[in-house]
PDB file of C-alpha atoms in Angstrom:
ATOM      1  CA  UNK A  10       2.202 165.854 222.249  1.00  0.00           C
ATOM      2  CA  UNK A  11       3.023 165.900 218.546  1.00  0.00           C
ATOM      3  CA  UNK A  12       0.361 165.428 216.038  1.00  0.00           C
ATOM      4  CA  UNK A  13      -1.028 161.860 214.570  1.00  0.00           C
ATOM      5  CA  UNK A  14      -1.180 162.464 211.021  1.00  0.00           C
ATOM      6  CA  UNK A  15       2.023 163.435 208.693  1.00  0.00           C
ATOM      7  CA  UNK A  16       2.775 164.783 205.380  1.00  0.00           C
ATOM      8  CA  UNK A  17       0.478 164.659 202.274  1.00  0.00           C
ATOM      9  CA  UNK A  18      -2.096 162.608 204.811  1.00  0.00           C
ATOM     10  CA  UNK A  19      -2.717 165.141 207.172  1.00  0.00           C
ATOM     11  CA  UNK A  20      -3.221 168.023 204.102  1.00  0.00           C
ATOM     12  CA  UNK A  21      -5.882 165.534 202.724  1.00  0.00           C
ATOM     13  CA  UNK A  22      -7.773 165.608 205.896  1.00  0.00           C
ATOM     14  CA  UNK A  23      -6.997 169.079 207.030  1.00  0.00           C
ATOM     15  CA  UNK A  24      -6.632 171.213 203.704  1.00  0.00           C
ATOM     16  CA  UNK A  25      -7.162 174.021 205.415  1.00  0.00           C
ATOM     17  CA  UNK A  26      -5.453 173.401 208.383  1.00  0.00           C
ATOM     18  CA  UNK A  27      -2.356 174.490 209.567  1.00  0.00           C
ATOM     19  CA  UNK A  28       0.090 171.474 211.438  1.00  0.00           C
ATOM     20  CA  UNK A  29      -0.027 173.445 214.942  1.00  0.00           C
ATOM     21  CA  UNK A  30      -3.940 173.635 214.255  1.00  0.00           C
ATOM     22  CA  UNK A  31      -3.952 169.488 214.027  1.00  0.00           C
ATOM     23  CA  UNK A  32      -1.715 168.918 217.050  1.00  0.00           C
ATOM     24  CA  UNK A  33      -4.227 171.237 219.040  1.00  0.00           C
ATOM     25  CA  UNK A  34      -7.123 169.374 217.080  1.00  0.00           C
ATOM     26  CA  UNK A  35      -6.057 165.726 217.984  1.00  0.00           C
ATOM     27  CA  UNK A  36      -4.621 166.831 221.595  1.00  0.00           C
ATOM     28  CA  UNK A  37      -8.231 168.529 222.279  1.00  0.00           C
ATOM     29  CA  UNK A  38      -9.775 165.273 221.198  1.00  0.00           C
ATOM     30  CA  UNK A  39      -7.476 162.907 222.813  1.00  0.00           C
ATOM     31  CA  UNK A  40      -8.116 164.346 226.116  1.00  0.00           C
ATOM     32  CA  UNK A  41     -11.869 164.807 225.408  1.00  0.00           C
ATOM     33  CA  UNK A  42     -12.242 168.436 226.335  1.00  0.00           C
ATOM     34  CA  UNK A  43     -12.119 171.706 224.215  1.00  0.00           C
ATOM     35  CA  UNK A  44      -9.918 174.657 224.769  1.00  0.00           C
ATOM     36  CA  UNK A  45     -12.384 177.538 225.917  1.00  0.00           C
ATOM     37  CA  UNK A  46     -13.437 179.745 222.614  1.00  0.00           C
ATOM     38  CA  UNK A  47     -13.082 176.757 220.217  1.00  0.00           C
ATOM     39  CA  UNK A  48     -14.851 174.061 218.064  1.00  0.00           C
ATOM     40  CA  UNK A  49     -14.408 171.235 215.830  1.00  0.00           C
ATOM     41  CA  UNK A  50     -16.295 169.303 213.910  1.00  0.00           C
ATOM     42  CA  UNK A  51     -18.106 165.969 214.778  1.00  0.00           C
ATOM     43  CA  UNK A  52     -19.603 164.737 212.044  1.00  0.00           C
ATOM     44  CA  UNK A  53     -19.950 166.245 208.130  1.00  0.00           C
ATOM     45  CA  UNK A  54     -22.743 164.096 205.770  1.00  0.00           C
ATOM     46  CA  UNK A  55     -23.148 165.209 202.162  1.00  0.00           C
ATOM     47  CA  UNK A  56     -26.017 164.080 199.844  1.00  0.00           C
ATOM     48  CA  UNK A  57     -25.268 164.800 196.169  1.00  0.00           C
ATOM     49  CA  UNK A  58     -28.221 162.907 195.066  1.00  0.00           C
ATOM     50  CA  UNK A  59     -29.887 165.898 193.297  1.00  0.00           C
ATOM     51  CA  UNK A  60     -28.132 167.239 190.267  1.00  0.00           C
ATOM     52  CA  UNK A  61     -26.164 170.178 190.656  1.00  0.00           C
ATOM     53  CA  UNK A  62     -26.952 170.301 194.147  1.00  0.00           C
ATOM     54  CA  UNK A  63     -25.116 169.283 197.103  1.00  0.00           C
ATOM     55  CA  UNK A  64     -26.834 168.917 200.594  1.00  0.00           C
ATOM     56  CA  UNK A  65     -23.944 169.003 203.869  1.00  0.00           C
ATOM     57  CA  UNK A  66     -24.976 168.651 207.028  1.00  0.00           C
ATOM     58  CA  UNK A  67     -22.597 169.220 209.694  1.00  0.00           C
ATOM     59  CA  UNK A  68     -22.452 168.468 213.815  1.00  0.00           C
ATOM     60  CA  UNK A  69     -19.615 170.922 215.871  1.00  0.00           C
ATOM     61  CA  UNK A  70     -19.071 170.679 219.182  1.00  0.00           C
ATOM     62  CA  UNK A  71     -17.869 174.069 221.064  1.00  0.00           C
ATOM     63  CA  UNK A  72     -16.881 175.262 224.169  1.00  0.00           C
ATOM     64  CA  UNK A  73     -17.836 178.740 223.929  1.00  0.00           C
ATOM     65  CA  UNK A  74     -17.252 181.410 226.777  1.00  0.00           C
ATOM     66  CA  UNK A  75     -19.341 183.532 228.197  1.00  0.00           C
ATOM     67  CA  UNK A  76     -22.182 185.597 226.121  1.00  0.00           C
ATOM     68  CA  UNK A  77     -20.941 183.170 223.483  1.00  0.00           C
ATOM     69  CA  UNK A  78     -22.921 180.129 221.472  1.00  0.00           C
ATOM     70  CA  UNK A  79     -21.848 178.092 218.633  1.00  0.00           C
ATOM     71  CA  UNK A  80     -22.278 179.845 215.340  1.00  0.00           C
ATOM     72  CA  UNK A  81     -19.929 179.741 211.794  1.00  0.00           C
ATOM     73  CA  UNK A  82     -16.949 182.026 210.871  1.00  0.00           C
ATOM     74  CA  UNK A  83     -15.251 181.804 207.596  1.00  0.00           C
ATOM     75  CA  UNK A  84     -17.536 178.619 206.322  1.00  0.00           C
ATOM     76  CA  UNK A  85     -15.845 176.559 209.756  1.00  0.00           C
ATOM     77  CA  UNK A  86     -17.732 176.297 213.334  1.00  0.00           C
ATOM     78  CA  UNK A  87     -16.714 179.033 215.576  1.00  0.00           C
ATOM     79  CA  UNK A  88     -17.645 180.608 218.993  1.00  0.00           C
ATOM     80  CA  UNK A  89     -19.956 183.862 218.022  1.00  0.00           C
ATOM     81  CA  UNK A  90     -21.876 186.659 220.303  1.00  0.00           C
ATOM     82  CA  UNK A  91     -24.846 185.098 221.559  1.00  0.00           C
ATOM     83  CA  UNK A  92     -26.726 188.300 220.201  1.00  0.00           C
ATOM     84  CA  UNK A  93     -25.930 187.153 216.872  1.00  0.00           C
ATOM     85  CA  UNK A  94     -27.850 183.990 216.858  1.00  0.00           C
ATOM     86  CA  UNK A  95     -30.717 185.587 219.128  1.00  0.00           C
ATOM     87  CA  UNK A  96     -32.075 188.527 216.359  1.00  0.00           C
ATOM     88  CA  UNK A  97     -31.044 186.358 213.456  1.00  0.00           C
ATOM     89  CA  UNK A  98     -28.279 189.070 212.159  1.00  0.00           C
ATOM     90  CA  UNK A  99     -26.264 185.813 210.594  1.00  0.00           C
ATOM     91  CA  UNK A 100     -24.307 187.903 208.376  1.00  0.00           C
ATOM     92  CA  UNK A 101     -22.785 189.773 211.449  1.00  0.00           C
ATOM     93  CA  UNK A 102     -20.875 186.723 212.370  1.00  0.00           C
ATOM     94  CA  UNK A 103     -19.154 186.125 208.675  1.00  0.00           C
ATOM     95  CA  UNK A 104     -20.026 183.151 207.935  1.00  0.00           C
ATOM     96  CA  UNK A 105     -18.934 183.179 204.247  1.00  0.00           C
ATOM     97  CA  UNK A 106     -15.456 182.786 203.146  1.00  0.00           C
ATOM     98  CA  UNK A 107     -13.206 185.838 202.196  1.00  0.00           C
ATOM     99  CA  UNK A 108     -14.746 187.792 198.531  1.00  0.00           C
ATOM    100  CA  UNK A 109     -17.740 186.201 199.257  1.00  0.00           C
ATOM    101  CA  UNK A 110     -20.786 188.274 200.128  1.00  0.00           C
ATOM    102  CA  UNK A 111     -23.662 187.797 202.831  1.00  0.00           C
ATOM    103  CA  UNK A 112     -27.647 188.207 202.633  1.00  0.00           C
ATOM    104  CA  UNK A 113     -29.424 187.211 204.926  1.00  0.00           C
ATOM    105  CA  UNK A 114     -32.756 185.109 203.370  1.00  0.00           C
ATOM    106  CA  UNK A 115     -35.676 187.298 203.656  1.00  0.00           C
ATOM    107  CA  UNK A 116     -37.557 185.250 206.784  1.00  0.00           C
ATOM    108  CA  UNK A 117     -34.347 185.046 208.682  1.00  0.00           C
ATOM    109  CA  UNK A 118     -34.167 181.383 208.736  1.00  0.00           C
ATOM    110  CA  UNK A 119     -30.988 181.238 207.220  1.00  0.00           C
ATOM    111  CA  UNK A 120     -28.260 182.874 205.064  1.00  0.00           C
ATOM    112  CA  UNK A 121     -26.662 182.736 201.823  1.00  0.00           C
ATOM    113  CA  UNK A 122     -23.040 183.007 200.379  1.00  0.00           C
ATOM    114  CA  UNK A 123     -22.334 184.445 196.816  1.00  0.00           C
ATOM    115  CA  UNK A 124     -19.331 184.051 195.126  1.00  0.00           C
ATOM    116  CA  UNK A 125     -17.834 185.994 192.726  1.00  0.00           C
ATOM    117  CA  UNK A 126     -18.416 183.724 189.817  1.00  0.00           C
ATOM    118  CA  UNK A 127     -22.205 183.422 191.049  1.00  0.00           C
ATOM    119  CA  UNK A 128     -22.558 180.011 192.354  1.00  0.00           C
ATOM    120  CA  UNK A 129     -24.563 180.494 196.066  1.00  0.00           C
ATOM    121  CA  UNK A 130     -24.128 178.003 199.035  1.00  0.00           C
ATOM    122  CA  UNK A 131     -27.663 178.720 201.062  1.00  0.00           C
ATOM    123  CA  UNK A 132     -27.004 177.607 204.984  1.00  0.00           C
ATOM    124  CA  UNK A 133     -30.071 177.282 207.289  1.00  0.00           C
ATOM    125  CA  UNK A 134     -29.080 176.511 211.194  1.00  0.00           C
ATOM    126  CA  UNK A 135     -31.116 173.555 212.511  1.00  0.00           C
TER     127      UNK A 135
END
């Protein structure tokens, strides 16, 4: 099945997304099921309401495998070790993109992504 979108459309709505990636995107969603081991995203709200700050909340659906749950890889939804999620070790699943760096917040409620220039995306789970 080829893919829905083409040209400069589908790199507006996928920047980051290769064309294979969208074909396997739009098939998986067509068809209503998820490969096993993969997610996408379901809904993505921001609020820019507050000056220099920028509120996103996002839905994924998965279909992890086994001694998997739904966690974030690379700033994108992503199939992680259970284990991860369960002692709160966020960091150990990379959720920031590459030359950023981790912490974890000090109560474990969430985690925090530093750039090299400074600016810092904070990301609490729900």
């Amino acid at each position: 099945m080829g893919s829905i979108f083409r040209g400069s459309r589908m790199k507006r709505l996928f920047p980051f997304v290769s064309l294979k990636e969208v074909t396997v995107l739009t098939s998986q969603k067509m068809k209503g099921q998820l490969a096993a081991g993969t997610c996408e995203i379901v809904t993505l709200d921001r609020d820019s309401s507050q000056p220099r700050r920028t509120i996103a909340r996002q839905t994924a659906r998965c279909a992890c495998k086994k001694g998997q749950i739904a966690g974030t890889t690379r700033a994108r939804p992503a199939c992680v070790d259970a284990r991860i999620i369960k002692t709160k070790q966020w960091c150990e699943m990379l959720p920031c993109l590459e030359g950023e760096g981790c912490d974890l917040l000090i109560n474990k409620s969430g985690w925090t992504c530093t750039q090299p220039g400074g600016r810092i995306k904070t990301t609490t789970p729900v």
